[in-house]
Coordinates of N, CA and C in Angstrom, one line a residue:
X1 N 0.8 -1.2 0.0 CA 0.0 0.0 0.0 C 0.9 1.2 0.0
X2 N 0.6 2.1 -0.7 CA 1.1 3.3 -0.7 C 0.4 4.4 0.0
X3 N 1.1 5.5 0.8 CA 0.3 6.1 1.4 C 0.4 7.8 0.6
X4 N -0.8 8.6 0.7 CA -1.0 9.6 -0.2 C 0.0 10.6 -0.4
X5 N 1.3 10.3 0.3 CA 2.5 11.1 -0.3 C 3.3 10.5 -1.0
X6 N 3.5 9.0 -1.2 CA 4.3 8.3 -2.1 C 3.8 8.5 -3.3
X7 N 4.3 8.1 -4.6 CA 4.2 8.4 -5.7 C 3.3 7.0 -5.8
X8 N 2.1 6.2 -6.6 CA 2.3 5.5 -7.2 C 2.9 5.0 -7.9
X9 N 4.0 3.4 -7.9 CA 4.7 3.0 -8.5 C 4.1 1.8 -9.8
X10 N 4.0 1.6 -10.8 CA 3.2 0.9 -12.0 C 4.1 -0.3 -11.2
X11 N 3.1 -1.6 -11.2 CA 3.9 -2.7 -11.1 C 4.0 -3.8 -12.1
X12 N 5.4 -4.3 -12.6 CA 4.8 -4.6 -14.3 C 4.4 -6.3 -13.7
X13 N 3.5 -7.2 -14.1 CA 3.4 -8.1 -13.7 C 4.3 -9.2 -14.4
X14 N 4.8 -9.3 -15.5 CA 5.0 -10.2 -16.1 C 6.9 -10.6 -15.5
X15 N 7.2 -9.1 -15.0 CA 8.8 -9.1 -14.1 C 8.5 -10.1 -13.0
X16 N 8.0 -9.7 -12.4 CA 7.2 -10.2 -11.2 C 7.2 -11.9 -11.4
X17 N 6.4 -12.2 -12.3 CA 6.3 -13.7 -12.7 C 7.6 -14.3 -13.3
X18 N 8.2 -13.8 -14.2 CA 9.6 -13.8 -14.2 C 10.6 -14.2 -13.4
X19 N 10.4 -13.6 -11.9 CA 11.2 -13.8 -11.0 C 10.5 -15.1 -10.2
X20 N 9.1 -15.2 -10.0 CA 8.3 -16.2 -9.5 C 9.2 -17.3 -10.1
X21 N 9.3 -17.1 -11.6 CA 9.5 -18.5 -12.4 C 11.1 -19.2 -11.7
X22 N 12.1 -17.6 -11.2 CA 13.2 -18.3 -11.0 C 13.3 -18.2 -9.4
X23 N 12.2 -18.5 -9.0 CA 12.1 -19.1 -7.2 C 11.8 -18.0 -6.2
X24 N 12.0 -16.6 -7.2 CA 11.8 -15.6 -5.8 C 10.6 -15.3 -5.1
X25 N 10.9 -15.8 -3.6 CA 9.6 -15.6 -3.2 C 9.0 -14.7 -2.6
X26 N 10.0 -13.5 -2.5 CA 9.6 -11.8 -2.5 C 8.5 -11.5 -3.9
X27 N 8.8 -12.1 -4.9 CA 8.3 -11.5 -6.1 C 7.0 -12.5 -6.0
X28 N 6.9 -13.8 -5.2 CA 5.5 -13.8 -5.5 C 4.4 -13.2 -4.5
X29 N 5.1 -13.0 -3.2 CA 4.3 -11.9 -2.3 C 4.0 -10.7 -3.2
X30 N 5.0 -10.3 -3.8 CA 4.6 -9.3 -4.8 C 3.1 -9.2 -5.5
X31 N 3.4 -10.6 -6.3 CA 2.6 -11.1 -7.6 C 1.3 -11.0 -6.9
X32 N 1.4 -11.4 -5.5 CA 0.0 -12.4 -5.2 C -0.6 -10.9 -4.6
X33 N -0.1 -10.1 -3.8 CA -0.7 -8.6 -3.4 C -1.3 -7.7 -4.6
X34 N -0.7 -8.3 -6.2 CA -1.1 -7.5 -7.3 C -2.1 -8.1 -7.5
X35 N -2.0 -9.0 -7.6 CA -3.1 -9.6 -9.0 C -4.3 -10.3 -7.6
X36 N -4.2 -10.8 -6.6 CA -5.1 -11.8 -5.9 C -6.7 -11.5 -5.8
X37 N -6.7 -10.2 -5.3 CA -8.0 -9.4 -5.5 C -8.6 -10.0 -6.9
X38 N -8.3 -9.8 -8.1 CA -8.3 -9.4 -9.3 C -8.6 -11.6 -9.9
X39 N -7.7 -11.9 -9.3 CA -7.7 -13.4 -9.1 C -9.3 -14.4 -8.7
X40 N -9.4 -13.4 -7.4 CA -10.6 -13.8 -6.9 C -12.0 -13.9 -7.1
X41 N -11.9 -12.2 -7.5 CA -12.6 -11.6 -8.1 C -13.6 -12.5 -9.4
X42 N -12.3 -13.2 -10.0 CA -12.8 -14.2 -11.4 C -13.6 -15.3 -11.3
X43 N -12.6 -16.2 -10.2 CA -13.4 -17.1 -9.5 C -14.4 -17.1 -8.7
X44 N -15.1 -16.0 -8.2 CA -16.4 -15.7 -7.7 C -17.2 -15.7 -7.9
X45 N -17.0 -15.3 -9.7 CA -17.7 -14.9 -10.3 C -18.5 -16.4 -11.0
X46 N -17.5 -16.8 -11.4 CA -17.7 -18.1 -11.7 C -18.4 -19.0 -10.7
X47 N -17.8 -19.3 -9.7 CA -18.1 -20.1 -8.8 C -19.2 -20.0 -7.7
X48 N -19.7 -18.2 -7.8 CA -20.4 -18.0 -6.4 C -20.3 -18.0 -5.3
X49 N -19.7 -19.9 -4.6 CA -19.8 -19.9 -3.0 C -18.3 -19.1 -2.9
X50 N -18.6 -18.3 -1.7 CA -17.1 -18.0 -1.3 C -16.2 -18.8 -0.6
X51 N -16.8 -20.0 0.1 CA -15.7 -20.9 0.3 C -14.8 -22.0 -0.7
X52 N -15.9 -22.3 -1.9 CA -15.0 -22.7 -3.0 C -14.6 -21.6 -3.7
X53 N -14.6 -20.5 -3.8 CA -13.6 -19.7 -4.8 C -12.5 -19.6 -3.8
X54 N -12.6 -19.2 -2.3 CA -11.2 -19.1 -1.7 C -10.1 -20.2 -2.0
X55 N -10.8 -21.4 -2.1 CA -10.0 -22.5 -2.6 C -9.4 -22.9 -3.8
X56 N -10.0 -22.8 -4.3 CA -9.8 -22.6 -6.4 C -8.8 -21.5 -6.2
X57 N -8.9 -20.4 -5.6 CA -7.7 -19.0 -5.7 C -6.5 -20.0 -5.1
X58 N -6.3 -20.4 -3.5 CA -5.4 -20.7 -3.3 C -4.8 -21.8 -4.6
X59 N -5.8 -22.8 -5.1 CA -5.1 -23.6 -6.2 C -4.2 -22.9 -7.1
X60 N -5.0 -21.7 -7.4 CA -4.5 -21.0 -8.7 C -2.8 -20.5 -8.2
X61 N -3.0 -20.3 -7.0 CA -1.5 -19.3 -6.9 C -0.4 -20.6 -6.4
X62 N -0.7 -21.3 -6.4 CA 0.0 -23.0 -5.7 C 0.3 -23.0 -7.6
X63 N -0.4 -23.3 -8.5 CA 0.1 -23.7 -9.4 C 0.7 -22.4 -10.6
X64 N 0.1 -21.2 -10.0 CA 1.6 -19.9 -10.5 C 3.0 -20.7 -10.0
X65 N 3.0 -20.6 -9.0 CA 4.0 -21.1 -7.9 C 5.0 -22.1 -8.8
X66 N 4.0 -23.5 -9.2 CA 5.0 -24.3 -9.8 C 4.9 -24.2 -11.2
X67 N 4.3 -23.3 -11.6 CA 4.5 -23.3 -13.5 C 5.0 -22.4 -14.0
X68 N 5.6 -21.3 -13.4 CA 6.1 -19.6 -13.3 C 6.7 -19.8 -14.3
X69 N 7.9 -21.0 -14.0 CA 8.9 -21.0 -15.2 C 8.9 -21.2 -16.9
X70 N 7.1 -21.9 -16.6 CA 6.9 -22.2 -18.6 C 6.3 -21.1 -18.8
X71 N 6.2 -19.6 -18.2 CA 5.7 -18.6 -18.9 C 6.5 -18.2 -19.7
X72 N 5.7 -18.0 -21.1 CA 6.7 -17.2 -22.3 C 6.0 -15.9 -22.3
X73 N 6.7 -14.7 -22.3 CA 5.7 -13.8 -22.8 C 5.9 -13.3 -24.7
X74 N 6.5 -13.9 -25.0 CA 6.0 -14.4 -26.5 C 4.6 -14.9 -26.5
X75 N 4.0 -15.4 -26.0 CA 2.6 -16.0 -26.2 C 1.8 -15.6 -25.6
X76 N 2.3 -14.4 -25.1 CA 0.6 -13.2 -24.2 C 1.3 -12.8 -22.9
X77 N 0.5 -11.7 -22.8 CA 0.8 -11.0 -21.1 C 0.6 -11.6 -20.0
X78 N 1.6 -11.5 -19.1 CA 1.5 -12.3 -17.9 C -0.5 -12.4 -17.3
X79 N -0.9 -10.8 -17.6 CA -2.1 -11.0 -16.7 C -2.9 -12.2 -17.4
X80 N -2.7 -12.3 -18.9 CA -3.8 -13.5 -19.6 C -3.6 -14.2 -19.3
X81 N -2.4 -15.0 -19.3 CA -2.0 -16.1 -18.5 C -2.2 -16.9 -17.3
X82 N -1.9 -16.0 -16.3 CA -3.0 -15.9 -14.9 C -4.3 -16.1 -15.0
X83 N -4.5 -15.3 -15.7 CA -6.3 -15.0 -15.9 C -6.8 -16.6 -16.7
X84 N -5.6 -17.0 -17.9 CA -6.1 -18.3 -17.7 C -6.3 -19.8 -17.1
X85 N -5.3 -19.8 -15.9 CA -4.7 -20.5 -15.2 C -6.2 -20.5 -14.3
X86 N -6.5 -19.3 -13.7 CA -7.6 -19.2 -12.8 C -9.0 -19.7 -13.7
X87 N -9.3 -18.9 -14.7 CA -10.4 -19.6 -15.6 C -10.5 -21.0 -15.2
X88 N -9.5 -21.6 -15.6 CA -9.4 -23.3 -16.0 C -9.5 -23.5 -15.0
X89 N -9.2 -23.3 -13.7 CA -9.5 -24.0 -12.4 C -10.9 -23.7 -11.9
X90 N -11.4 -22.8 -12.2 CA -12.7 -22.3 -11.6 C -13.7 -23.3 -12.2
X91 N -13.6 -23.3 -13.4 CA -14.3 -24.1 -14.7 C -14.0 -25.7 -13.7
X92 N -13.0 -26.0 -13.7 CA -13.1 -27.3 -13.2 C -13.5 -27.9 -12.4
X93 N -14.0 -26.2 -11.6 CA -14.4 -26.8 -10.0 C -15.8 -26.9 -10.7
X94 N -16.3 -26.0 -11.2 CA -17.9 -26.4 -11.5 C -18.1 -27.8 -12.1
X95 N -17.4 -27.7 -12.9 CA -17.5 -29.3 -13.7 C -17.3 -30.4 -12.6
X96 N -16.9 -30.4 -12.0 CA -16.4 -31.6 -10.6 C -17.3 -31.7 -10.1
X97 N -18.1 -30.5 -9.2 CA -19.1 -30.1 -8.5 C -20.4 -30.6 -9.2
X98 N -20.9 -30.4 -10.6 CA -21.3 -30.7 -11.6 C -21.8 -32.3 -11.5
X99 N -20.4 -32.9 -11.4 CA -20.3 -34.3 -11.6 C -21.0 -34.8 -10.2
X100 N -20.6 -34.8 -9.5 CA -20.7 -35.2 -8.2 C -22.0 -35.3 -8.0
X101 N -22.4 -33.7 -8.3 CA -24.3 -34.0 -8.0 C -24.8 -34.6 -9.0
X102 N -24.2 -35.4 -10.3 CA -24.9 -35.6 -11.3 C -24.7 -37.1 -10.6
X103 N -23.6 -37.5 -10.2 CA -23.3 -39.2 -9.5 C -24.4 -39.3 -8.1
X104 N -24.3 -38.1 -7.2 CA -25.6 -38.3 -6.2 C -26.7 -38.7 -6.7
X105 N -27.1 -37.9 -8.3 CA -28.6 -37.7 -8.5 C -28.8 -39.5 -9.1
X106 N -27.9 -39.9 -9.4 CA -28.2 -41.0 -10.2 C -28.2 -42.2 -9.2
X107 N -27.4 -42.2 -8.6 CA -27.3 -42.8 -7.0 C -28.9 -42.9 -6.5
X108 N -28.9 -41.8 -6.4 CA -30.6 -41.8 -5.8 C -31.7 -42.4 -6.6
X109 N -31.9 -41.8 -7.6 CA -32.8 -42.3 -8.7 C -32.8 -43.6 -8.9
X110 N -31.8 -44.4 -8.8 CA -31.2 -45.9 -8.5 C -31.9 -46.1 -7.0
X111 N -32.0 -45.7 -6.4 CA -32.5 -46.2 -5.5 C -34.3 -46.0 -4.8
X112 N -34.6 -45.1 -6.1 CA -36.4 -44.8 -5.6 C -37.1 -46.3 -5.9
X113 N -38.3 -46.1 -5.2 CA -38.8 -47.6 -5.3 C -39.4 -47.4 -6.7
X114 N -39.8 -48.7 -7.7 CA -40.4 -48.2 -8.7 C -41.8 -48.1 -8.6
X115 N -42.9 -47.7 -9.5 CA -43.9 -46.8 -9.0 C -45.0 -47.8 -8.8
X116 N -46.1 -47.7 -8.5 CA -46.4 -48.5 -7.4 C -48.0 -48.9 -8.8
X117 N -47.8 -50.4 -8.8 CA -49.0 -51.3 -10.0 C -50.1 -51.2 -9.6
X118 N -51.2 -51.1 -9.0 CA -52.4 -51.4 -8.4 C -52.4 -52.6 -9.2
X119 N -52.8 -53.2 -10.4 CA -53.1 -53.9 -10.6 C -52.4 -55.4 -10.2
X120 N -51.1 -55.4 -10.9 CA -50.2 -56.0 -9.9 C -50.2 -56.5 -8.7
X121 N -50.4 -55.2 -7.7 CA -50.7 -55.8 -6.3 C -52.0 -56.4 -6.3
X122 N -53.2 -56.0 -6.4 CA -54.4 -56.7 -6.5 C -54.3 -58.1 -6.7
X123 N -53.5 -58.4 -8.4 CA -53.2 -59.8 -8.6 C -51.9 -60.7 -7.4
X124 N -51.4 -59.9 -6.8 CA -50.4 -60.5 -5.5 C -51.4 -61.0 -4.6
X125 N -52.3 -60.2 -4.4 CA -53.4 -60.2 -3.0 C -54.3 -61.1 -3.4
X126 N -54.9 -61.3 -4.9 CA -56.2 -62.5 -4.7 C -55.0 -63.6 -4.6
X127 N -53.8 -64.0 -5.2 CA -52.9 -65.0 -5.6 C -52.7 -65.6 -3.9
X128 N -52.1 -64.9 -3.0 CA -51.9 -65.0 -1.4 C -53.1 -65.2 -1.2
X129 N -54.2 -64.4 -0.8 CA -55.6 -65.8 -0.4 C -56.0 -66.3 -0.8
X130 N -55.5 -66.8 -1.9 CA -56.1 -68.3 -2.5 C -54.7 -69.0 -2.1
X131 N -53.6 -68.8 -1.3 CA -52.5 -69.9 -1.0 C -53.3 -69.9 0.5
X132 N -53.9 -68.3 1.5 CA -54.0 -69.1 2.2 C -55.6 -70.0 2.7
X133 N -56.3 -69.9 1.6 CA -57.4 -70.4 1.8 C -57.2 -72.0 1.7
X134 N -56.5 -72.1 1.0 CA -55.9 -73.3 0.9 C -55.4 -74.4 2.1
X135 N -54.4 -73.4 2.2 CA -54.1 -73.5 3.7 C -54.9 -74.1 5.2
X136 N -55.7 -73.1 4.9 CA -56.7 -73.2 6.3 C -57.5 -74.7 5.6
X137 N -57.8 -74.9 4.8 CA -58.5 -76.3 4.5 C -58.0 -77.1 4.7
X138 N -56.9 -77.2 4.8 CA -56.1 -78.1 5.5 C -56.4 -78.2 6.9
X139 N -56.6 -77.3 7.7 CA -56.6 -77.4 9.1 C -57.9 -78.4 9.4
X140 N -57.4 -78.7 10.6 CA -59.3 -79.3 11.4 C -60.1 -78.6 11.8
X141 N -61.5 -79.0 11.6 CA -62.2 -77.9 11.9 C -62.0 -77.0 13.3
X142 N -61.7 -77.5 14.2 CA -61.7 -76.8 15.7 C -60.6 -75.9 15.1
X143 N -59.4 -76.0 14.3 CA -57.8 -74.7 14.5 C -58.5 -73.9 12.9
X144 N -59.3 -74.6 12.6 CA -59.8 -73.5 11.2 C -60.7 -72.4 12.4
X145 N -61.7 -73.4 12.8 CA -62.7 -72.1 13.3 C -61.9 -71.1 14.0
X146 N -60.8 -71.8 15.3 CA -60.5 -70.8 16.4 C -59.5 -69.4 15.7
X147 N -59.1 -69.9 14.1 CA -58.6 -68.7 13.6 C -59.2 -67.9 12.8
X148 N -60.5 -68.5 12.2 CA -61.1 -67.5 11.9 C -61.9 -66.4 12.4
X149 N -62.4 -66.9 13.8 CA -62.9 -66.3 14.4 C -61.7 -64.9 15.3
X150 N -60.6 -65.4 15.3 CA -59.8 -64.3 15.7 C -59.2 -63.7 14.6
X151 N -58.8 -63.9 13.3 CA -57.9 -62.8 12.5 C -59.3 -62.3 11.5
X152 N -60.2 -63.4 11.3 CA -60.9 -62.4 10.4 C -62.0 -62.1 11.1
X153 N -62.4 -62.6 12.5 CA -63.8 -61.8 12.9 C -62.8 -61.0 14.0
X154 N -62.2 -60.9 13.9 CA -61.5 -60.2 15.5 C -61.7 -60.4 16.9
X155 N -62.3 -61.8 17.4 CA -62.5 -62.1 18.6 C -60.9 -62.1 19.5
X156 N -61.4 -61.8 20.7 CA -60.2 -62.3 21.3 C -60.2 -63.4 22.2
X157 N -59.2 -64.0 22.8 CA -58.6 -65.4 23.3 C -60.2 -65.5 24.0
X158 N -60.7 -65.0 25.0 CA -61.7 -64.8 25.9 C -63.1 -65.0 24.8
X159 N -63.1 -64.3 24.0 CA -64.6 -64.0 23.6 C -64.6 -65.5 22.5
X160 N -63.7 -66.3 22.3 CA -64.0 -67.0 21.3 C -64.2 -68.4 22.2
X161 N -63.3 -68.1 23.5 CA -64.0 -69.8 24.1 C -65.6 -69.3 24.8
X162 N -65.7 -67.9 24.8 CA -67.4 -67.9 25.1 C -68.2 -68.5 23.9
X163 N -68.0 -68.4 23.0 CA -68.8 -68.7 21.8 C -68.7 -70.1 21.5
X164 N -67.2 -70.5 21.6 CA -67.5 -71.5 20.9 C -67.7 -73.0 22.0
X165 N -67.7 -72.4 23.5 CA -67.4 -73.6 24.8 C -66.5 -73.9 25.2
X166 N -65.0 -73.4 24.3 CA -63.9 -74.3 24.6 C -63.5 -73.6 25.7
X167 N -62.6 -74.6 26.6 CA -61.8 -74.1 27.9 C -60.6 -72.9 27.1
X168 N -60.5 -71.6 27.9 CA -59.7 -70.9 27.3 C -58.1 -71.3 26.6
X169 N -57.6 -72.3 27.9 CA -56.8 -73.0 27.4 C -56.3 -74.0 26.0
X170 N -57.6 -74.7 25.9 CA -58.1 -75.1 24.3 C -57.9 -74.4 23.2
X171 N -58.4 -72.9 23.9 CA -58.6 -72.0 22.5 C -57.3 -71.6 22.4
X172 N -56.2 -71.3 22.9 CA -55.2 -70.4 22.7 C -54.5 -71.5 22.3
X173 N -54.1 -73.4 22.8 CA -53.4 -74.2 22.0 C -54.3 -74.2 21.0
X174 N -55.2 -74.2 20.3 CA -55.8 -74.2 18.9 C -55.5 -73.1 18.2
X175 N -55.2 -71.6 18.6 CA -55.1 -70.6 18.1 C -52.7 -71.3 17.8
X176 N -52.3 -71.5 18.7 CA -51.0 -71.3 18.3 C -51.0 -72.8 17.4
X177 N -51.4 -73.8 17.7 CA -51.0 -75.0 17.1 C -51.4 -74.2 15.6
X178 N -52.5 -74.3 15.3 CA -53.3 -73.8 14.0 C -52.1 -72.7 13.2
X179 N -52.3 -71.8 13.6 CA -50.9 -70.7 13.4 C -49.6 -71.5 13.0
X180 N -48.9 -72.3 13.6 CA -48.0 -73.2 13.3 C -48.1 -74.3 12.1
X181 N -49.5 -74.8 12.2 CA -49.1 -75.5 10.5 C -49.8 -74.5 9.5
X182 N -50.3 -73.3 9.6 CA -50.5 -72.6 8.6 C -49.3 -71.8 7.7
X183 N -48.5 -71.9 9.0 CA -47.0 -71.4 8.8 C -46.1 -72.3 8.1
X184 N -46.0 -73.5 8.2 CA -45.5 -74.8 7.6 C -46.2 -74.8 6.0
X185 N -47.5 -74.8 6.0 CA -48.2 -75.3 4.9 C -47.7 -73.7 3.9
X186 N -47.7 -72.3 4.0 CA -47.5 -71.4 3.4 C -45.4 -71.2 3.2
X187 N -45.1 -72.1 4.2 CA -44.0 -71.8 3.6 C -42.4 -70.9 4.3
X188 N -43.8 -69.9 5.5 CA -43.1 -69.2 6.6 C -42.7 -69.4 7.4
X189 N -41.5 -69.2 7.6 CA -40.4 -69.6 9.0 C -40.8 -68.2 9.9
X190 N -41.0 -69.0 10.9 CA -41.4 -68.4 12.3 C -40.3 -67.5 12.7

């Protein structure tokens, strides 16, 4: 910084980089107090969040740092140079960033259920009670009745030996026995 009685001094940048190329690292404190603003500025713009552009800048001046020396200025002004070094990095961070949520979104999408048949299920649902109607004909009448009267009329242990006479104890070995080869006959491990 100059203070309002010093002269402004022009800083040429491309000396500057010059010297970066041949290790001086006064000249890149130099470099990086000139141009960083101007640096960041680019990548902000590009990039928007301010914690990835601070990052992309530091990349950019990490790889001034190790490429100083293949600057020609036969082939453009130090600042285009810079300016393209930072471009390309900023660009890559979107592209990466880009990728990533394009690998999340497909990831996910990969994993939504697929959309849901009515009809399909319907034919799942008449297919399953007719295995377990099946099923229960198999039973004897006493472990048929005691389960129908509990899963499809909703009795409980109590209200079905009122109905049907049996000692409570009857009804609940009829309720588990019955349950157990319906389990056997369909297939299901307990």
């Amino acid at each position: 910084m100059t203070s309002d009685s010093e002269p402004t001094v022009a800083v040429d940048v491309g000396v500057l980089l010059d010297k970066v190329g041949a290790g001086d690292q006064a000249a890149f404190a130099a470099l990086y107090d000139c141009v960083a603003a101007r640096v960041h500025g680019l990548v902000r713009r590009i990039l928007v969040d301010d914690a990835q552009s601070q990052e992309v800048t530091q990349e950019v001046f990490l790889e001034i740092w190790q490429t100083a020396p293949r600057f020609d200025r036969a082939r453009g002004s130090a600042l285009g140079w810079i300016f393209t070094i930072t471009h390309r990095r900023a660009v890559d961070r979107v592209r990466s960033s880009q990728s990533g949520r394009d690998r999340d979104d497909r990831v996910a999408n990969r994993d939504v259920e697929t959309a849901y048949d009515p009809v399909a299920e319907a034919g799942d649902i008449r297919i399953e009670a007719e295995r377990v109607r099946r099923a229960m004909q198999g039973l004897s009448d006493a472990h048929r009745e005691a389960i129908t009267l509990a899963y499809y009329g909703g009795y409980s242990q109590s209200e079905i030996a009122a109905a049907t006479g049996a000692p409570l104890g009857t009804v609940k070995t009829r309720l588990r026995d019955g349950m157990n080869r319906l389990r056997a006959a369909l297939g299901v491990t307990a």
